Amino acid sequence: KNEVEQSPQNLTAQEGEFITINCSYSVGISALHWLQQHPGGGIVSLFMLSSGKKKHGRLIATINIQEKHSSLHITASHPRDSAVYICAVRSNFGNEKLTFGTGTRLTIIP
Amino acid sequence: KAGVTQTPRYLIKTRGQQVTLSCSPISGHRSVSWYQQTPGQGLQFLFEYFSETQRNKGNFPGRFSGRQFSNSRSEMNVSTLELGDSALYLCASSSRGGGGNSPLHFGNGTRLTVT
């Protein structure tokens, strides 16, 4: 079992829909990152969370440390939101390395 | 403020050769980390440097090495290249490393093809 599991792997939705991407992890962490990767490779850091909830524009990220679960929500989705969204956790023991989920490919149809 | 700069953007090498990739972090950032991304394995952590010291290392063979200079610029070296080393290599900088969590700023990557 991977240390970081994301669901769904692929998601297609109509413009304007509310989007939820989930991330579950099995290790103790000091922080969780949500990343966005567009075709061509560039990665943008969306959020870094260690507790609670953060909001930036139409994006909201939440984390439940007890349940080892985080969600990324996109409200009023737009075709420019089409990208791969990646969850990454930094473990709080050992070498504190970052471990990545396999990503969720989101496609928003106009 | 200039972003994270990786050079070169594209590289083609032959099996058995070695390669050096470069990463210049955002000014003032002291932590640089390196990642390998392949279609099969996804993103994997290679190593992290903070103030010229390697803080963390991923599960890669010793052919993969790196270093960080006093100006925080970092280089990654892969020796005796194998076909499986073909990947997108990304670096990221942050103001704090390891347990001192801070947001990551990624470069655009170097796409390495080994033939």
XYZ file of N, CA and C in Angstrom:
675
model
N 0.863 -1.194 0.000
C 0.000 0.000 0.000
C 0.888 1.228 0.000
N 0.580 2.194 -0.905
C 1.337 3.417 -0.950
C 1.097 4.245 0.297
N 2.135 5.013 0.677
C 1.984 5.870 1.845
C 0.983 6.984 1.595
N 0.832 7.399 0.338
C -0.090 8.477 -0.014
C -1.004 7.993 -1.139
N -2.292 8.028 -0.893
C -3.275 7.578 -1.871
C -4.163 8.752 -2.247
N -4.358 8.935 -3.553
C -5.255 9.986 -4.024
C -6.439 9.377 -4.750
N -7.574 10.054 -4.662
C -8.745 9.643 -5.437
C -9.561 10.864 -5.807
N -10.207 10.841 -6.995
C -10.046 9.797 -8.005
C -8.746 9.984 -8.777
N -8.399 9.010 -9.613
C -7.212 9.145 -10.456
C -7.483 10.098 -11.604
N -8.702 10.017 -12.140
C -9.120 10.885 -13.230
C -10.496 11.446 -12.909
N -10.713 12.688 -13.297
C -11.989 13.334 -13.022
C -12.307 14.283 -14.164
N -13.463 14.088 -14.772
C -13.943 14.976 -15.826
C -15.234 15.612 -15.355
N -15.347 16.916 -15.471
C -16.523 17.625 -14.996
C -16.860 18.769 -15.935
N -18.082 19.253 -15.821
C -18.514 20.393 -16.608
C -18.090 21.686 -15.922
N -17.853 22.681 -16.733
C -17.516 24.000 -16.197
C -18.563 24.444 -15.186
N -18.114 24.961 -14.063
C -19.015 25.449 -13.034
C -19.259 24.464 -11.908
N -18.917 23.203 -12.125
C -19.152 22.197 -11.083
C -18.184 22.362 -9.912
N -18.623 21.856 -8.751
C -17.807 21.825 -7.540
C -16.978 20.538 -7.581
N -15.668 20.714 -7.399
C -14.735 19.597 -7.531
C -14.132 19.246 -6.170
N -14.020 17.953 -5.893
C -13.335 17.488 -4.681
C -12.320 16.418 -5.053
N -11.101 16.600 -4.599
C -10.028 15.608 -4.761
C -9.562 15.216 -3.366
N -9.407 13.925 -3.168
C -9.077 13.415 -1.837
C -7.667 12.848 -1.753
N -7.107 12.950 -0.558
C -5.758 12.437 -0.301
C -5.750 11.786 1.072
N -5.352 10.517 1.116
C -5.204 9.815 2.383
C -3.759 9.370 2.536
N -3.247 9.401 3.749
C -1.860 9.041 3.979
C -1.759 8.168 5.217
N -0.675 7.436 5.323
C -0.592 6.430 6.386
C 0.505 6.725 7.403
N 1.285 7.785 7.191
C 2.382 8.080 8.101
C 2.091 9.352 8.880
N 2.813 9.534 9.978
C 2.726 10.794 10.690
C 3.396 11.872 9.876
N 2.768 13.038 9.832
C 3.308 14.079 8.974
C 3.491 15.387 9.735
N 4.375 16.213 9.201
C 4.513 17.567 9.726
C 3.806 18.568 8.809
N 3.605 18.200 7.548
C 2.897 19.090 6.624
C 2.410 18.309 5.411
N 1.376 18.843 4.787
C 0.842 18.261 3.547
C 0.788 19.378 2.509
N 1.244 19.063 1.304
C 1.250 20.027 0.204
C 0.267 19.604 -0.871
N -0.432 20.561 -1.439
C -1.201 20.339 -2.664
C -0.483 21.096 -3.787
N -0.239 20.363 -4.875
C 0.494 20.907 -6.017
C -0.360 20.796 -7.271
N -0.125 21.692 -8.213
C -0.821 21.668 -9.491
C 0.229 21.586 -10.599
N 0.015 20.646 -11.523
C 0.954 20.491 -12.632
C 0.196 20.561 -13.950
N 0.581 21.544 -14.775
C -0.022 21.691 -16.090
C 0.787 20.920 -17.115
N 0.193 20.608 -18.276
C 0.968 19.961 -19.347
C 2.221 20.763 -19.650
N 3.327 20.075 -19.851
C 4.598 20.770 -20.036
C 5.470 20.654 -18.805
N 4.855 20.309 -17.668
C 5.658 19.939 -16.508
C 5.704 20.896 -15.347
N 5.459 22.194 -15.565
C 5.634 23.131 -14.467
C 4.723 22.825 -13.285
N 5.264 22.858 -12.091
C 4.493 22.567 -10.875
C 4.357 23.845 -10.067
N 3.136 24.082 -9.598
C 2.846 25.232 -8.750
C 2.359 24.713 -7.407
N 2.883 25.264 -6.336
C 2.425 24.903 -5.008
C 1.150 25.679 -4.710
N 0.071 24.956 -4.408
C -1.208 25.598 -4.118
C -1.360 25.876 -2.625
N -1.112 24.859 -1.821
C -1.290 24.988 -0.375
C -0.241 24.163 0.354
N 0.104 24.624 1.553
C 0.828 23.815 2.508
C 0.021 23.855 3.803
N -0.331 22.670 4.316
C -1.220 22.582 5.470
C -0.599 21.740 6.556
N -0.798 22.136 7.796
C -0.480 21.231 8.893
C -1.710 21.012 9.772
N -2.731 21.842 9.605
C -3.980 21.659 10.334
C -5.048 22.526 9.688
N -6.313 22.169 9.946
C -7.427 23.034 9.600
C -7.715 23.189 8.127
N -7.852 24.431 7.702
C -8.385 24.739 6.388
C -7.712 25.991 5.856
N -7.475 26.013 4.539
C -6.952 27.215 3.900
C -7.749 27.478 2.636
N -7.864 28.756 2.289
C -8.638 29.154 1.099
C -7.832 30.154 0.296
N -7.850 29.963 -1.013
C -7.188 30.919 -1.902
C -8.031 31.020 -3.156
N -8.756 32.120 -3.274
C -9.637 32.277 -4.435
C -10.707 31.214 -4.436
N -10.779 30.453 -5.539
C -11.800 29.405 -5.660
C -11.319 28.057 -5.100
N -10.130 28.022 -4.571
C -9.569 26.774 -4.048
C -9.618 26.750 -2.525
N -10.003 25.577 -2.011
C -10.054 25.368 -0.567
C -9.375 24.041 -0.262
N -8.525 24.027 0.742
C -7.889 22.779 1.168
C -8.161 22.569 2.642
N -8.482 21.317 2.978
C -8.732 20.976 4.371
C -7.886 19.768 4.739
N -7.599 19.641 6.016
C -6.866 18.474 6.487
C -7.415 18.037 7.833
N -7.531 16.704 8.008
C -7.940 16.125 9.282
C -6.786 15.233 9.734
N -6.016 15.724 10.679
C -4.810 15.021 11.102
C -5.163 13.673 11.750
N -6.226 13.636 12.532
C -6.602 12.393 13.221
C -6.975 11.310 12.224
N -7.693 11.706 11.167
C -8.125 10.727 10.162
C -7.101 10.561 9.052
N -6.018 11.314 9.071
C -4.963 11.233 8.056
C -5.582 11.425 6.662
N -6.279 12.524 6.493
C -7.017 12.759 5.249
C -7.055 14.252 4.941
N -6.910 14.560 3.655
C -7.011 15.930 3.204
C -7.858 15.980 1.939
N -8.538 17.090 1.734
C -9.313 17.296 0.516
C -8.955 18.639 -0.102
N -8.984 18.649 -1.435
C -8.837 19.891 -2.190
C -10.147 20.120 -2.924
N -10.735 21.287 -2.708
C -11.990 21.631 -3.363
C -11.771 22.783 -4.326
N -12.452 22.711 -5.463
C -12.458 23.817 -6.417
C -13.914 24.216 -6.635
N -14.227 25.458 -6.341
C -15.587 25.937 -6.576
C -15.659 26.619 -7.940
N -16.841 26.575 -8.565
C -17.058 27.208 -9.869
C -15.920 26.865 -10.832
N -15.724 25.578 -11.068
C -14.586 25.124 -11.875
C -14.600 25.735 -13.274
N -13.390 25.886 -13.813
C -13.190 26.535 -15.101
C -12.220 25.692 -15.917
N -12.333 25.722 -17.253
C -11.391 24.925 -18.062
C -9.920 25.165 -17.731
N -9.559 26.345 -17.275
C -8.151 26.590 -16.948
C -7.713 25.846 -15.681
N -8.674 25.275 -14.955
C -8.331 24.446 -13.792
C -7.870 23.053 -14.219
N -8.029 22.726 -15.503
C -7.616 21.415 -15.998
C -6.114 21.253 -15.808
N -5.752 20.221 -15.056
C -4.354 20.001 -14.687
C -4.292 18.702 -13.901
N -3.088 18.328 -13.508
C -2.923 17.216 -12.576
C -2.675 17.813 -11.191
N -3.433 17.333 -10.220
C -3.300 17.809 -8.843
C -2.633 16.709 -8.020
N -1.587 17.099 -7.316
C -0.753 16.136 -6.603
C -0.706 16.494 -5.122
N -0.906 15.482 -4.315
C -0.802 15.620 -2.867
C 0.576 15.097 -2.447
N 1.241 15.787 -1.543
C 2.546 15.336 -1.044
C 2.596 15.557 0.458
N 3.166 14.585 1.177
C 3.261 14.712 2.626
C 4.721 14.666 3.047
N 5.040 15.471 4.059
C 6.371 15.429 4.648
C 6.260 14.685 5.966
N 6.952 13.568 6.062
C 6.866 12.762 7.273
C 7.540 13.488 8.432
N 7.089 13.160 9.643
C 7.630 13.827 10.827
C 8.592 12.920 11.595
N 9.136 11.931 10.933
C 10.127 11.054 11.553
C 11.159 10.684 10.500
N 12.228 10.073 10.949
C 13.246 9.613 10.003
C 13.857 10.761 9.228
N 13.930 10.618 7.928
C 14.600 11.647 7.137
C 13.671 12.745 6.633
N 12.429 12.758 7.133
C 11.489 13.854 6.843
C 11.349 14.107 5.352
N 11.368 13.046 4.549
C 11.303 13.248 3.109
C 9.862 13.521 2.680
N 9.742 14.094 1.472
C 8.431 14.302 0.869
C 8.033 13.048 0.098
N 6.808 12.588 0.305
C 6.266 11.460 -0.443
C 5.036 11.938 -1.190
N 4.951 11.558 -2.472
C 3.910 12.084 -3.344
C 2.833 11.054 -3.642
N 1.605 11.543 -3.806
C 0.553 10.734 -4.374
C 0.747 10.627 -5.877
N -0.058 9.787 -6.517
C 0.083 9.560 -7.954
C -0.616 10.619 -8.787
N -1.359 11.494 -8.123
C -1.968 12.602 -8.846
C -3.386 12.315 -9.303
N -4.145 13.368 -9.466
C -5.505 13.312 -10.012
C -5.541 14.185 -11.250
N -5.871 13.574 -12.376
C -5.963 14.344 -13.629
C -7.368 14.905 -13.753
N -7.473 16.218 -13.694
C -8.764 16.908 -13.761
C -8.939 17.548 -15.131
N -10.075 17.282 -15.739
C -10.431 17.905 -17.017
C -11.764 18.601 -16.851
N -11.794 19.882 -17.117
C -13.036 20.653 -17.033
C -13.487 20.983 -18.451
N -14.684 20.553 -18.772
C -15.229 20.733 -20.128
C -16.068 22.003 -20.166
N -15.826 22.858 -21.175
C -16.604 24.110 -21.269
C -18.093 23.837 -21.495
N 10.688 39.255 -8.178
C 11.702 38.286 -7.745
C 11.763 37.167 -8.771
N 12.953 36.815 -9.245
C 13.077 35.738 -10.215
C 12.701 34.424 -9.560
N 12.134 33.519 -10.367
C 11.745 32.215 -9.857
C 12.915 31.264 -9.829
N 12.607 29.986 -9.635
C 13.625 28.947 -9.623
C 14.027 28.645 -11.063
N 15.308 28.667 -11.330
C 15.812 28.456 -12.684
C 16.574 27.151 -12.774
N 16.152 26.307 -13.720
C 16.843 25.058 -13.955
C 17.456 25.056 -15.345
N 18.668 24.600 -15.428
C 19.321 24.482 -16.729
C 20.031 23.145 -16.831
N 20.100 22.563 -18.035
C 19.369 22.999 -19.227
C 17.909 22.555 -19.167
N 17.085 22.945 -20.083
C 15.687 22.505 -20.119
C 15.567 21.100 -20.702
N 16.389 20.817 -21.689
C 16.363 19.507 -22.343
C 17.790 18.990 -22.498
N 17.902 17.686 -22.403
C 19.218 17.058 -22.473
C 19.067 15.652 -23.038
N 19.904 15.321 -24.003
C 19.925 13.956 -24.530
C 21.318 13.398 -24.292
N 21.371 12.234 -23.643
C 22.632 11.606 -23.322
C 22.579 10.136 -23.728
N 23.751 9.534 -23.773
C 23.868 8.123 -24.123
C 24.138 7.314 -22.867
N 23.653 6.084 -22.862
C 23.911 5.182 -21.734
C 25.394 5.172 -21.379
N 25.680 5.182 -20.087
C 27.060 5.149 -19.632
C 27.665 6.522 -19.396
N 27.080 7.548 -20.016
C 27.598 8.899 -19.795
C 27.159 9.422 -18.444
N 27.668 10.586 -18.095
C 27.223 11.237 -16.879
C 26.631 12.604 -17.245
N 25.828 13.140 -16.324
C 25.159 14.406 -16.601
C 25.115 15.238 -15.323
N 25.180 16.543 -15.504
C 25.056 17.473 -14.380
C 23.946 18.457 -14.681
N 23.012 18.573 -13.745
C 21.895 19.498 -13.873
C 22.071 20.604 -12.843
N 21.591 21.787 -13.186
C 21.785 22.931 -12.310
C 20.460 23.540 -11.877
N 20.440 24.064 -10.671
C 19.238 24.695 -10.122
C 19.638 25.952 -9.351
N 19.074 27.080 -9.751
C 19.293 28.329 -9.008
C 18.012 28.674 -8.268
N 18.053 28.724 -6.943
C 16.826 28.965 -6.173
C 16.428 30.427 -6.193
N 15.257 30.682 -5.654
C 14.809 32.054 -5.462
C 15.772 32.737 -4.496
N 16.079 33.981 -4.785
C 17.010 34.728 -3.943
C 16.551 34.700 -2.488
N 17.472 34.327 -1.591
C 17.147 34.277 -0.168
C 16.732 32.894 0.317
N 16.394 32.024 -0.612
C 16.026 30.659 -0.214
C 17.277 29.839 0.013
N 17.313 29.107 1.132
C 18.495 28.343 1.474
C 18.306 26.841 1.281
N 17.080 26.415 0.998
C 16.819 24.989 0.830
C 16.528 24.684 -0.637
N 17.177 23.657 -1.147
C 16.917 23.176 -2.503
C 16.696 21.674 -2.438
N 15.626 21.234 -3.046
C 15.348 19.802 -3.099
C 15.192 19.379 -4.556
N 15.483 18.116 -4.812
C 15.455 17.569 -6.168
C 14.476 16.398 -6.245
N 13.805 16.276 -7.386
C 12.796 15.241 -7.584
C 12.930 14.674 -8.990
N 12.586 13.396 -9.109
C 12.522 12.732 -10.407
C 11.068 12.415 -10.704
N 10.623 12.706 -11.917
C 9.259 12.373 -12.310
C 9.281 11.522 -13.568
N 8.687 10.337 -13.479
C 8.547 9.445 -14.620
C 7.099 9.017 -14.733
N 6.652 8.618 -15.943
C 5.261 8.163 -16.092
C 4.951 6.953 -15.205
N 5.930 6.085 -15.003
C 5.667 4.874 -14.242
C 5.689 5.064 -12.735
N 6.613 5.845 -12.232
C 6.811 6.000 -10.785
C 6.277 7.314 -10.238
N 5.884 8.225 -11.104
C 5.411 9.517 -10.629
C 6.557 10.341 -10.078
N 6.224 11.205 -9.124
C 7.228 12.062 -8.513
C 7.898 11.346 -7.356
N 9.222 11.390 -7.338
C 9.969 10.776 -6.248
C 11.040 11.743 -5.756
N 11.201 11.778 -4.455
C 12.172 12.650 -3.815
C 13.574 12.089 -3.986
N 14.500 12.953 -4.408
C 15.893 12.540 -4.566
C 16.726 12.945 -3.357
N 16.854 14.238 -3.134
C 17.568 14.731 -1.959
C 17.257 16.196 -1.719
N 17.641 16.633 -0.520
C 17.409 18.012 -0.109
C 18.678 18.567 0.517
N 18.984 19.790 0.149
C 20.131 20.491 0.711
C 19.662 21.758 1.415
N 20.324 22.047 2.520
C 20.047 23.273 3.263
C 21.381 23.816 3.739
N 21.671 25.047 3.361
C 22.942 25.682 3.756
C 24.125 24.759 3.493
N 24.185 24.237 2.286
C 25.301 23.423 1.761
C 25.389 22.025 2.360
N 24.443 21.642 3.206
C 24.459 20.316 3.824
C 23.293 19.482 3.303
N 23.565 18.227 2.971
C 22.479 17.341 2.565
C 21.697 16.946 3.806
N 20.426 17.277 3.817
C 19.588 17.012 4.991
C 18.837 15.700 4.875
N 18.344 15.431 3.677
C 17.531 14.236 3.480
C 17.901 13.602 2.153
N 17.687 12.298 2.065
C 17.996 11.590 0.827
C 16.906 10.562 0.572
N 16.495 10.447 -0.663
C 15.509 9.451 -1.052
C 16.180 8.124 -1.361
N 15.374 7.189 -1.864
C 15.862 5.829 -2.122
C 16.376 5.678 -3.547
N 17.436 6.334 -3.847
C 18.048 6.239 -5.166
C 19.482 5.730 -5.013
N 19.982 5.061 -6.083
C 21.348 4.537 -5.974
C 22.386 5.653 -5.894
N 23.600 5.251 -5.500
C 24.678 6.208 -5.320
C 25.096 6.928 -6.588
N 24.599 6.449 -7.757
C 24.913 7.148 -9.016
C 24.317 8.566 -9.026
N 23.325 8.765 -8.186
C 22.677 10.072 -8.080
C 23.313 10.825 -6.914
N 23.857 11.953 -7.198
C 24.489 12.746 -6.149
C 24.194 14.220 -6.384
N 24.442 14.997 -5.373
C 24.198 16.428 -5.519
C 25.107 17.217 -4.608
N 25.025 18.506 -4.776
C 25.736 19.393 -3.866
C 25.093 20.768 -3.908
N 25.382 21.559 -2.904
C 24.872 22.926 -2.856
C 26.041 23.849 -2.555
N 26.055 24.959 -3.249
C 27.138 25.917 -3.101
C 26.764 27.007 -2.084
N 27.745 27.830 -1.744
C 27.517 28.847 -0.710
C 26.469 29.872 -1.133
N 26.238 30.020 -2.438
C 25.199 30.960 -2.895
C 23.841 30.270 -3.044
N 23.733 29.056 -2.502
C 22.521 28.226 -2.492
C 22.216 27.542 -3.817
N 22.923 27.869 -4.866
C 22.729 27.143 -6.120
C 23.092 25.677 -5.900
N 22.386 24.821 -6.615
C 22.604 23.392 -6.406
C 22.830 22.697 -7.750
N 23.575 21.654 -7.714
C 23.775 20.802 -8.880
C 23.444 19.373 -8.502
N 22.956 18.655 -9.511
C 22.671 17.240 -9.349
C 23.448 16.492 -10.426
N 24.078 15.417 -10.051
C 24.880 14.637 -10.991
C 24.370 13.204 -11.048
N 24.281 12.681 -12.249
C 23.954 11.270 -12.414
C 25.075 10.647 -13.230
N 25.711 9.645 -12.674
C 26.806 8.990 -13.387
C 26.319 7.679 -13.987
N 27.075 7.178 -14.938
C 26.776 5.903 -15.594
C 25.285 5.797 -15.916
N 24.833 6.687 -16.768
C 23.409 6.784 -17.083
C 22.839 5.477 -17.612
N 21.600 5.208 -17.182
C 20.839 4.048 -17.654
C 19.591 4.560 -18.366
N 19.015 3.693 -19.217
C 17.811 4.094 -19.943
C 16.708 4.542 -18.977
N 16.627 3.864 -17.829
C 15.595 4.166 -16.844
C 15.759 5.508 -16.154
N 16.876 6.177 -16.405
C 17.077 7.502 -15.813
C 16.386 8.587 -16.624
N 15.848 8.221 -17.773
C 15.097 9.190 -18.583
C 13.902 9.679 -17.772
N 13.822 10.957 -17.569
C 12.792 11.502 -16.678
C 12.816 13.018 -16.742
N 11.824 13.593 -16.092
C 11.828 15.038 -15.841
C 12.405 15.232 -14.438
N 13.454 16.012 -14.330
C 14.089 16.281 -13.044
C 13.713 17.697 -12.626
N 13.105 17.769 -11.466
C 12.600 19.038 -10.946
C 13.350 19.418 -9.693
N 13.605 20.680 -9.544
C 14.112 21.146 -8.258
C 13.129 22.163 -7.694
N 13.176 22.304 -6.400
C 12.305 23.254 -5.699
C 13.118 23.946 -4.630
N 12.814 25.193 -4.398
C 13.481 25.907 -3.312
C 12.455 26.349 -2.285
N 12.916 26.506 -1.078
C 12.070 27.036 -0.014
C 12.968 27.790 0.953
N 12.329 28.588 1.779
C 13.127 29.414 2.685
C 13.650 28.607 3.868
N 12.925 27.517 4.204
C 13.372 26.653 5.290
C 13.385 25.231 4.783
N 14.196 24.408 5.363
C 14.277 23.038 4.905
C 13.743 22.065 5.927
N 13.500 20.836 5.501
C 13.161 19.732 6.371
C 11.972 20.010 7.258
N 12.167 19.895 8.560
C 11.053 20.058 9.478
C 10.548 21.473 9.572
N 11.356 22.435 9.141
C 10.879 23.817 9.135
C 10.077 24.064 7.892
N 8.843 23.641 7.856
C 8.077 23.635 6.626
C 7.806 25.024 6.093
N 7.982 25.171 4.805
C 7.619 26.394 4.103
C 7.233 25.994 2.687
N 6.454 26.842 1.997
C 6.002 26.472 0.663
C 7.166 26.195 -0.282
N 6.917 25.286 -1.217
C 7.909 24.924 -2.220
C 7.687 25.726 -3.489
N 8.770 26.151 -4.098
C 8.716 26.857 -5.378
C 9.507 26.024 -6.378
N 8.819 25.530 -7.390
C 9.432 24.604 -8.340
C 9.971 25.330 -9.568
N 11.051 24.776 -10.108
C 11.523 25.179 -11.414
C 10.744 24.459 -12.495
N 11.031 24.768 -13.753
C 10.311 24.143 -14.867
C 10.862 22.774 -15.229
N 11.969 22.396 -14.619
C 12.479 21.056 -14.827
C 13.475 20.933 -15.962
N 14.237 19.856 -15.890
C 15.132 19.451 -16.981
C 14.651 18.098 -17.463
N 14.331 18.020 -18.749
C 13.888 16.739 -19.300
C 15.102 16.015 -19.874
N 15.459 14.908 -19.217
C 16.620 14.113 -19.614
C 16.165 12.881 -20.380
N 16.737 12.689 -21.542
C 16.485 11.489 -22.339
C 17.795 10.739 -22.479
N 17.774 9.470 -22.098
C 18.954 8.630 -22.211
C 18.711 7.615 -23.335
N 19.606 7.587 -24.313
C 19.427 6.688 -25.466
C 20.504 5.608 -25.471
